[in-house]
XYZ file of C-alpha atoms in Angstrom:
165
model
C -42.430 -14.480 2.067
C -40.642 -15.172 -1.297
C -37.917 -17.739 -1.782
C -34.801 -16.687 -3.106
C -33.698 -19.109 -5.942
C -30.508 -21.485 -3.787
C -29.937 -23.125 -7.087
C -27.196 -20.761 -8.062
C -25.777 -20.352 -4.234
C -22.285 -20.766 -3.641
C -21.883 -23.009 -0.411
C -19.184 -22.230 1.950
C -19.391 -18.220 1.058
C -17.435 -16.009 3.009
C -19.112 -12.862 4.750
C -18.756 -9.941 2.681
C -15.401 -7.676 3.245
C -15.688 -4.398 4.642
C -14.278 -1.401 2.461
C -11.189 -1.619 4.410
C -10.734 -4.790 4.139
C -11.676 -4.709 0.288
C -8.908 -2.273 -0.384
C -6.125 -3.754 2.078
C -6.534 -7.037 -0.018
C -5.937 -5.483 -2.996
C -2.955 -3.979 -1.542
C -1.853 -7.204 -0.506
C -2.335 -8.708 -4.269
C -0.721 -5.615 -5.682
C 2.414 -6.593 -2.950
C 2.566 -9.297 -5.340
C 4.098 -7.545 -8.681
C 7.094 -6.141 -5.918
C 10.653 -7.231 -6.893
C 12.141 -6.323 -3.624
C 14.382 -8.921 -1.822
C 13.668 -7.309 1.406
C 9.763 -6.439 1.872
C 7.161 -6.765 -0.507
C 4.957 -3.844 -0.597
C 1.762 -2.811 -1.901
C -0.258 0.741 -2.068
C -4.394 1.512 -3.020
C -4.878 5.175 -3.553
C -9.168 5.115 -2.895
C -11.463 8.387 -3.034
C -15.060 7.818 -2.669
C -14.709 3.907 -2.784
C -12.683 3.881 -6.184
C -9.198 3.219 -6.809
C -7.256 6.500 -8.033
C -3.977 4.416 -8.592
C -1.802 1.517 -7.676
C 1.666 0.871 -6.985
C 4.434 -1.932 -5.340
C 8.188 -1.551 -4.545
C 10.551 -2.197 -7.377
C 13.248 -0.499 -9.327
C 12.087 2.049 -11.914
C 10.688 1.512 -15.526
C 13.580 0.452 -18.653
C 15.976 -0.940 -15.863
C 16.805 -4.339 -14.417
C 15.148 -5.231 -10.794
C 17.220 -6.436 -7.907
C 15.766 -10.067 -8.412
C 18.403 -9.687 -11.224
C 21.030 -7.393 -9.623
C 21.212 -7.771 -6.215
C 19.848 -6.125 -2.950
C 22.601 -3.320 -2.915
C 21.402 -2.754 1.018
C 21.714 -6.367 1.870
C 25.852 -5.833 -0.042
C 26.338 -3.177 2.054
C 24.670 -4.426 5.908
C 21.767 -1.273 5.653
C 18.999 -1.612 8.600
C 15.599 -1.369 7.046
C 14.614 2.074 8.020
C 17.800 3.878 7.185
C 19.269 5.214 4.508
C 16.580 5.163 1.643
C 18.825 6.843 -0.856
C 20.720 3.210 -0.996
C 18.425 1.361 -2.934
C 17.387 1.036 -6.615
C 13.775 0.546 -6.064
C 10.677 3.289 -5.863
C 8.314 2.839 -2.486
C 4.488 1.023 -3.314
C 3.407 4.693 -2.137
C 5.605 6.510 -4.837
C 4.629 4.500 -7.597
C 0.950 4.975 -6.422
C 1.947 8.494 -6.542
C 3.779 8.179 -10.059
C 1.062 6.699 -11.592
C -2.038 9.085 -10.336
C 0.365 11.953 -11.675
C 1.039 10.277 -15.094
C -3.178 9.899 -15.416
C -3.501 13.651 -14.425
C -5.270 11.922 -11.433
C -5.201 14.190 -8.486
C -5.136 12.917 -4.551
C -6.536 15.103 -2.817
C -8.835 14.335 0.087
C -7.784 10.414 -1.156
C -6.785 7.831 1.741
C -3.960 5.209 1.094
C -4.094 1.757 2.012
C -1.116 -0.204 2.244
C 0.500 -3.328 3.693
C 2.590 -1.555 6.188
C 3.512 2.110 7.595
C 4.970 4.442 4.826
C 8.550 5.892 5.800
C 9.379 9.806 6.577
C 9.533 10.666 2.671
C 6.490 9.111 1.476
C 4.768 10.485 4.876
C 6.060 14.163 3.267
C 4.518 12.865 0.027
C 1.568 12.028 1.293
C 0.949 15.581 3.238
C 1.480 17.025 0.422
C -0.554 15.625 -1.905
C -3.488 16.119 0.619
C -4.208 12.647 1.392
C -6.353 12.589 4.367
C -6.203 9.063 5.795
C -3.780 6.235 5.885
C -5.022 2.135 6.558
C -2.028 -0.103 6.896
C -1.598 -3.778 7.706
C 1.440 -3.606 9.272
C 3.682 -1.100 11.593
C 7.467 0.323 10.075
C 9.790 1.436 11.952
C 9.778 4.929 11.797
C 8.816 6.993 14.492
C 9.693 10.545 12.799
C 6.898 9.271 10.086
C 5.015 8.484 12.790
C 5.247 11.920 14.417
C 4.682 14.225 10.968
C 1.488 12.391 9.627
C 0.550 13.216 13.436
C 0.784 16.566 12.978
C -0.415 16.692 9.751
C -3.766 15.150 11.080
C -3.455 12.539 8.626
C -5.542 9.665 9.962
C -3.390 6.215 10.463
C -5.176 3.102 11.038
C -3.983 -0.007 11.802
C -6.704 -2.566 10.532
C -5.255 -6.260 11.447
C -6.460 -8.436 8.532
C -4.591 -11.779 6.894
C -3.898 -11.550 2.972
C -5.941 -14.604 1.528
C -3.973 -15.012 -1.777
């Protein structure tokens, strides 16, 4: 039996992550770029185990971010999940969709990895983009989104892992 060279072994190496753990961990890392003062969200679009695009929540390019201007939603006491139009920022999923579009990348049959469940606005975009599956780490208070995704037969799975960053 051939012995492996252990000279280059790394002590205390962790087990290799599953593909879901790997892509959800990347979504966690992407969320660190967020400039939202309320919630940091990261999204990764994947097809055939290849990353198509990533996105995080924050203000559009070329405009000041909420960490500079303050949060209008906080000032107006708007609860999470309501009045999405009263926000300077785009959602992580929306930014990932736009990155794919900018580079001419189809999202048909892709899987979305996100640190939280998509809202109703993003759910409608997910359905029309042809995304077939969503893997999330956390829930979000949007029953209508869950119902619409279920009706459109978009598979939603919750993966309970903790960010390691």
